[in-house]
Amino acid sequence: MTFEELIQSKPTIAWKQRMDEGDDLFTGENIQAVDEVLDAYISGLKELGERPTAEAILKQVEEAVSRLNEWNDEYDYFIETMEREELAEFIGEGAKIAGLASEEDITEEWREW
């Protein structure tokens, strides 16, 4: 998978569809906030270049997770079990594309959602 392919599979795409189908967990605002975090995360990973260190990749993960923690608090804890799994998978896949070799949930250390 490439970063471009990953962007096309952002969890927020499915969230928008679920919102349109009546899921009141989501709003245009909380989806946009998460979209911005995920876009910044991918941009940050791309800026690390060809062979980033694990430390540099995990710094990007930490920043994204911390921002998601803030948005989850701001928007009344809309990240529930399914959303948590979708976000953790997306973030993990981005780190893998950047070069991090890990099968663990790399968001867990910083995640409050």
Short mmCIF file of N, CA and C in Angstrom, two decimals:
data_model
loop_
_atom_site.label_atom_id
_atom_site.label_comp_id
_atom_site.label_asym_id
_atom_site.label_seq_id
_atom_site.Cartn_x
_atom_site.Cartn_y
_atom_site.Cartn_z
N MET A 1 0.85 -1.18 0.00
CA MET A 1 0.00 0.00 0.00
C MET A 1 0.89 1.25 0.00
N THR A 2 0.41 2.29 -0.64
CA THR A 2 1.12 3.56 -0.67
C THR A 2 0.37 4.58 0.19
N PHE A 3 1.00 5.70 0.45
CA PHE A 3 0.33 6.76 1.20
C PHE A 3 -0.93 7.22 0.47
N GLU A 4 -0.84 7.31 -0.85
CA GLU A 4 -2.00 7.77 -1.63
C GLU A 4 -3.16 6.79 -1.49
N GLU A 5 -2.86 5.50 -1.53
CA GLU A 5 -3.90 4.49 -1.33
C GLU A 5 -4.47 4.56 0.08
N LEU A 6 -3.61 4.80 1.05
CA LEU A 6 -4.06 4.90 2.43
C LEU A 6 -5.02 6.08 2.60
N ILE A 7 -4.69 7.19 1.98
CA ILE A 7 -5.55 8.37 2.07
C ILE A 7 -6.95 8.05 1.54
N GLN A 8 -7.02 7.22 0.52
CA GLN A 8 -8.31 6.84 -0.06
C GLN A 8 -9.11 5.91 0.85
N SER A 9 -8.49 5.42 1.91
CA SER A 9 -9.18 4.51 2.83
C SER A 9 -9.31 5.10 4.24
N LYS A 10 -9.29 6.42 4.32
CA LYS A 10 -9.42 7.07 5.63
C LYS A 10 -10.74 6.64 6.29
N PRO A 11 -10.72 6.39 7.58
CA PRO A 11 -11.96 6.01 8.28
C PRO A 11 -13.06 7.06 8.14
N THR A 12 -12.67 8.29 7.98
CA THR A 12 -13.67 9.36 7.90
C THR A 12 -14.55 9.25 6.67
N ILE A 13 -14.09 8.55 5.64
CA ILE A 13 -14.92 8.34 4.46
C ILE A 13 -16.14 7.50 4.84
N ALA A 14 -15.90 6.43 5.57
CA ALA A 14 -17.01 5.57 6.04
C ALA A 14 -17.85 6.32 7.07
N TRP A 15 -17.22 7.15 7.89
CA TRP A 15 -17.96 7.90 8.90
C TRP A 15 -18.96 8.85 8.25
N LYS A 16 -18.53 9.50 7.17
CA LYS A 16 -19.44 10.40 6.47
C LYS A 16 -20.66 9.64 5.95
N GLN A 17 -20.40 8.46 5.42
CA GLN A 17 -21.50 7.64 4.92
C GLN A 17 -22.43 7.24 6.07
N ARG A 18 -21.86 6.83 7.18
CA ARG A 18 -22.70 6.45 8.33
C ARG A 18 -23.49 7.65 8.85
N MET A 19 -22.87 8.83 8.84
CA MET A 19 -23.58 10.03 9.27
C MET A 19 -24.76 10.29 8.32
N ASP A 20 -24.51 10.17 7.03
CA ASP A 20 -25.57 10.39 6.03
C ASP A 20 -26.71 9.38 6.18
N GLU A 21 -26.38 8.21 6.73
CA GLU A 21 -27.40 7.17 6.95
C GLU A 21 -28.08 7.30 8.30
N GLY A 22 -27.74 8.37 9.05
CA GLY A 22 -28.44 8.65 10.29
C GLY A 22 -27.67 8.40 11.57
N ASP A 23 -26.41 7.99 11.48
CA ASP A 23 -25.62 7.77 12.69
C ASP A 23 -25.31 9.13 13.31
N ASP A 24 -25.89 9.39 14.49
CA ASP A 24 -25.74 10.70 15.12
C ASP A 24 -24.47 10.82 15.97
N LEU A 25 -23.60 9.82 15.91
CA LEU A 25 -22.32 9.90 16.59
C LEU A 25 -21.42 10.94 15.92
N PHE A 26 -21.66 11.12 14.62
CA PHE A 26 -20.80 11.99 13.83
C PHE A 26 -21.48 13.30 13.47
N THR A 27 -20.63 14.32 13.32
CA THR A 27 -21.07 15.61 12.79
C THR A 27 -20.07 16.00 11.71
N GLY A 28 -20.45 16.93 10.89
CA GLY A 28 -19.51 17.43 9.90
C GLY A 28 -18.26 17.98 10.56
N GLU A 29 -18.44 18.62 11.72
CA GLU A 29 -17.29 19.21 12.42
C GLU A 29 -16.33 18.17 12.95
N ASN A 30 -16.85 17.11 13.62
CA ASN A 30 -15.89 16.15 14.18
C ASN A 30 -15.22 15.32 13.09
N ILE A 31 -15.92 15.07 12.01
CA ILE A 31 -15.30 14.35 10.89
C ILE A 31 -14.22 15.22 10.25
N GLN A 32 -14.49 16.49 10.05
CA GLN A 32 -13.50 17.38 9.46
C GLN A 32 -12.26 17.50 10.36
N ALA A 33 -12.48 17.57 11.68
CA ALA A 33 -11.36 17.67 12.61
C ALA A 33 -10.45 16.44 12.50
N VAL A 34 -11.06 15.27 12.44
CA VAL A 34 -10.28 14.03 12.33
C VAL A 34 -9.61 13.95 10.96
N ASP A 35 -10.31 14.35 9.92
CA ASP A 35 -9.72 14.38 8.58
C ASP A 35 -8.44 15.22 8.57
N GLU A 36 -8.48 16.37 9.20
CA GLU A 36 -7.31 17.26 9.23
C GLU A 36 -6.16 16.60 9.98
N VAL A 37 -6.46 15.91 11.07
CA VAL A 37 -5.41 15.22 11.83
C VAL A 37 -4.79 14.11 10.97
N LEU A 38 -5.62 13.34 10.31
CA LEU A 38 -5.10 12.24 9.48
C LEU A 38 -4.30 12.75 8.29
N ASP A 39 -4.76 13.83 7.68
CA ASP A 39 -4.00 14.43 6.57
C ASP A 39 -2.65 14.95 7.06
N ALA A 40 -2.63 15.61 8.21
CA ALA A 40 -1.37 16.11 8.77
C ALA A 40 -0.44 14.96 9.12
N TYR A 41 -1.00 13.87 9.62
CA TYR A 41 -0.21 12.69 9.97
C TYR A 41 0.49 12.13 8.72
N ILE A 42 -0.26 11.94 7.66
CA ILE A 42 0.32 11.41 6.43
C ILE A 42 1.35 12.38 5.86
N SER A 43 1.05 13.66 5.88
CA SER A 43 2.02 14.66 5.39
C SER A 43 3.30 14.61 6.22
N GLY A 44 3.14 14.51 7.53
CA GLY A 44 4.30 14.42 8.41
C GLY A 44 5.15 13.20 8.13
N LEU A 45 4.49 12.07 7.90
CA LEU A 45 5.24 10.85 7.57
C LEU A 45 5.98 11.01 6.25
N LYS A 46 5.33 11.59 5.25
CA LYS A 46 5.97 11.79 3.95
C LYS A 46 7.20 12.68 4.08
N GLU A 47 7.10 13.71 4.92
CA GLU A 47 8.21 14.65 5.09
C GLU A 47 9.43 14.00 5.74
N LEU A 48 9.25 12.85 6.36
CA LEU A 48 10.38 12.18 7.01
C LEU A 48 11.37 11.60 5.99
N GLY A 49 10.92 11.46 4.75
CA GLY A 49 11.83 10.99 3.70
C GLY A 49 11.85 9.49 3.55
N GLU A 50 12.88 9.01 2.87
CA GLU A 50 12.98 7.61 2.45
C GLU A 50 13.19 6.62 3.60
N ARG A 51 14.05 6.93 4.52
CA ARG A 51 14.40 5.96 5.58
C ARG A 51 14.35 6.61 6.96
N PRO A 52 13.17 6.93 7.42
CA PRO A 52 13.08 7.57 8.74
C PRO A 52 13.36 6.57 9.86
N THR A 53 13.77 7.10 10.98
CA THR A 53 13.99 6.25 12.14
C THR A 53 12.65 5.88 12.76
N ALA A 54 12.65 4.80 13.52
CA ALA A 54 11.43 4.41 14.23
C ALA A 54 11.00 5.53 15.17
N GLU A 55 11.97 6.18 15.78
CA GLU A 55 11.68 7.28 16.71
C GLU A 55 10.94 8.41 15.99
N ALA A 56 11.38 8.77 14.80
CA ALA A 56 10.74 9.85 14.03
C ALA A 56 9.32 9.47 13.64
N ILE A 57 9.13 8.22 13.24
CA ILE A 57 7.79 7.76 12.87
C ILE A 57 6.88 7.79 14.09
N LEU A 58 7.37 7.28 15.20
CA LEU A 58 6.55 7.24 16.42
C LEU A 58 6.23 8.64 16.94
N LYS A 59 7.09 9.60 16.67
CA LYS A 59 6.79 10.98 17.04
C LYS A 59 5.57 11.48 16.26
N GLN A 60 5.48 11.13 14.99
CA GLN A 60 4.31 11.50 14.18
C GLN A 60 3.06 10.80 14.71
N VAL A 61 3.20 9.55 15.11
CA VAL A 61 2.08 8.80 15.69
C VAL A 61 1.61 9.50 16.96
N GLU A 62 2.55 9.83 17.83
CA GLU A 62 2.21 10.49 19.09
C GLU A 62 1.47 11.80 18.86
N GLU A 63 1.96 12.59 17.91
CA GLU A 63 1.31 13.88 17.62
C GLU A 63 -0.12 13.67 17.13
N ALA A 64 -0.32 12.71 16.22
CA ALA A 64 -1.66 12.46 15.69
C ALA A 64 -2.59 11.96 16.79
N VAL A 65 -2.13 11.02 17.60
CA VAL A 65 -2.96 10.46 18.67
C VAL A 65 -3.30 11.53 19.69
N SER A 66 -2.35 12.37 20.03
CA SER A 66 -2.60 13.45 20.99
C SER A 66 -3.65 14.42 20.47
N ARG A 67 -3.56 14.75 19.19
CA ARG A 67 -4.58 15.65 18.60
C ARG A 67 -5.95 14.98 18.57
N LEU A 68 -5.97 13.68 18.28
CA LEU A 68 -7.24 12.96 18.30
C LEU A 68 -7.82 12.90 19.72
N ASN A 69 -6.96 12.78 20.71
CA ASN A 69 -7.41 12.82 22.11
C ASN A 69 -8.13 14.14 22.38
N GLU A 70 -7.54 15.23 21.92
CA GLU A 70 -8.12 16.55 22.14
C GLU A 70 -9.47 16.68 21.44
N TRP A 71 -9.55 16.24 20.18
CA TRP A 71 -10.81 16.34 19.44
C TRP A 71 -11.88 15.44 20.04
N ASN A 72 -11.49 14.27 20.50
CA ASN A 72 -12.46 13.36 21.10
C ASN A 72 -13.07 14.00 22.34
N ASP A 73 -12.26 14.67 23.12
CA ASP A 73 -12.74 15.38 24.31
C ASP A 73 -13.62 16.56 23.90
N GLU A 74 -13.17 17.32 22.93
CA GLU A 74 -13.89 18.50 22.46
C GLU A 74 -15.28 18.15 21.91
N TYR A 75 -15.37 17.02 21.21
CA TYR A 75 -16.62 16.64 20.56
C TYR A 75 -17.35 15.50 21.30
N ASP A 76 -17.30 15.54 22.62
CA ASP A 76 -18.10 14.64 23.47
C ASP A 76 -17.85 13.16 23.23
N TYR A 77 -16.59 12.79 23.11
CA TYR A 77 -16.19 11.38 23.11
C TYR A 77 -16.90 10.55 22.03
N PHE A 78 -16.73 11.00 20.80
CA PHE A 78 -17.36 10.32 19.67
C PHE A 78 -16.54 9.14 19.16
N ILE A 79 -15.31 8.99 19.62
CA ILE A 79 -14.50 7.86 19.18
C ILE A 79 -14.80 6.69 20.11
N GLU A 80 -15.59 5.76 19.58
CA GLU A 80 -15.97 4.59 20.35
C GLU A 80 -15.19 3.38 19.82
N THR A 81 -15.58 2.19 20.20
CA THR A 81 -14.80 0.99 19.89
C THR A 81 -14.49 0.83 18.41
N MET A 82 -15.49 0.89 17.56
CA MET A 82 -15.26 0.69 16.13
C MET A 82 -14.37 1.79 15.55
N GLU A 83 -14.61 3.03 15.96
CA GLU A 83 -13.81 4.15 15.47
C GLU A 83 -12.36 4.02 15.96
N ARG A 84 -12.20 3.59 17.20
CA ARG A 84 -10.86 3.40 17.75
C ARG A 84 -10.10 2.38 16.90
N GLU A 85 -10.75 1.28 16.59
CA GLU A 85 -10.09 0.24 15.78
C GLU A 85 -9.75 0.76 14.39
N GLU A 86 -10.66 1.51 13.79
CA GLU A 86 -10.41 2.06 12.45
C GLU A 86 -9.25 3.04 12.47
N LEU A 87 -9.21 3.90 13.47
CA LEU A 87 -8.13 4.89 13.56
C LEU A 87 -6.79 4.21 13.85
N ALA A 88 -6.79 3.27 14.78
CA ALA A 88 -5.54 2.57 15.12
C ALA A 88 -4.99 1.83 13.91
N GLU A 89 -5.87 1.21 13.14
CA GLU A 89 -5.44 0.50 11.94
C GLU A 89 -4.87 1.48 10.90
N PHE A 90 -5.54 2.60 10.70
CA PHE A 90 -5.07 3.61 9.75
C PHE A 90 -3.70 4.14 10.16
N ILE A 91 -3.57 4.50 11.42
CA ILE A 91 -2.30 5.05 11.92
C ILE A 91 -1.19 4.01 11.83
N GLY A 92 -1.50 2.78 12.18
CA GLY A 92 -0.52 1.72 12.08
C GLY A 92 -0.07 1.46 10.65
N GLU A 93 -1.03 1.48 9.73
CA GLU A 93 -0.70 1.26 8.32
C GLU A 93 0.18 2.39 7.79
N GLY A 94 -0.11 3.63 8.20
CA GLY A 94 0.73 4.75 7.78
C GLY A 94 2.16 4.59 8.28
N ALA A 95 2.30 4.17 9.52
CA ALA A 95 3.64 3.96 10.08
C ALA A 95 4.37 2.84 9.35
N LYS A 96 3.63 1.80 8.98
CA LYS A 96 4.21 0.68 8.25
C LYS A 96 4.70 1.13 6.88
N ILE A 97 3.90 1.93 6.19
CA ILE A 97 4.30 2.46 4.88
C ILE A 97 5.57 3.30 5.02
N ALA A 98 5.66 4.04 6.12
CA ALA A 98 6.83 4.89 6.35
C ALA A 98 8.07 4.08 6.70
N GLY A 99 7.86 2.81 7.11
CA GLY A 99 9.02 1.96 7.38
C GLY A 99 9.08 1.35 8.77
N LEU A 100 8.06 1.57 9.59
CA LEU A 100 8.06 1.00 10.94
C LEU A 100 7.60 -0.46 10.88
N ALA A 101 8.38 -1.34 11.46
CA ALA A 101 8.02 -2.75 11.51
C ALA A 101 7.45 -3.05 12.90
N SER A 102 6.13 -3.15 12.98
CA SER A 102 5.48 -3.45 14.26
C SER A 102 4.12 -4.08 13.99
N GLU A 103 3.81 -5.09 14.73
CA GLU A 103 2.51 -5.73 14.63
C GLU A 103 1.60 -5.31 15.79
N GLU A 104 2.11 -4.48 16.68
CA GLU A 104 1.37 -4.05 17.86
C GLU A 104 0.54 -2.81 17.56
N ASP A 105 -0.36 -2.48 18.48
CA ASP A 105 -1.12 -1.24 18.39
C ASP A 105 -0.21 -0.11 18.85
N ILE A 106 0.34 0.61 17.90
CA ILE A 106 1.31 1.66 18.22
C ILE A 106 0.66 2.92 18.77
N THR A 107 -0.67 2.98 18.80
CA THR A 107 -1.35 4.16 19.33
C THR A 107 -1.58 4.06 20.84
N GLU A 108 -1.50 2.85 21.36
CA GLU A 108 -1.93 2.57 22.72
C GLU A 108 -1.21 3.41 23.79
N GLU A 109 0.06 3.66 23.60
CA GLU A 109 0.85 4.38 24.58
C GLU A 109 0.29 5.78 24.86
N TRP A 110 -0.26 6.44 23.85
CA TRP A 110 -0.73 7.82 23.99
C TRP A 110 -2.24 7.96 23.93
N ARG A 111 -2.90 6.92 23.54
CA ARG A 111 -4.34 6.97 23.25
C ARG A 111 -5.19 7.06 24.52
N GLU A 112 -6.15 7.98 24.48
CA GLU A 112 -7.15 8.11 25.55
C GLU A 112 -8.53 7.72 25.05
N TRP A 113 -8.66 7.41 23.80
CA TRP A 113 -9.94 7.04 23.21
C TRP A 113 -10.02 5.56 23.02
#
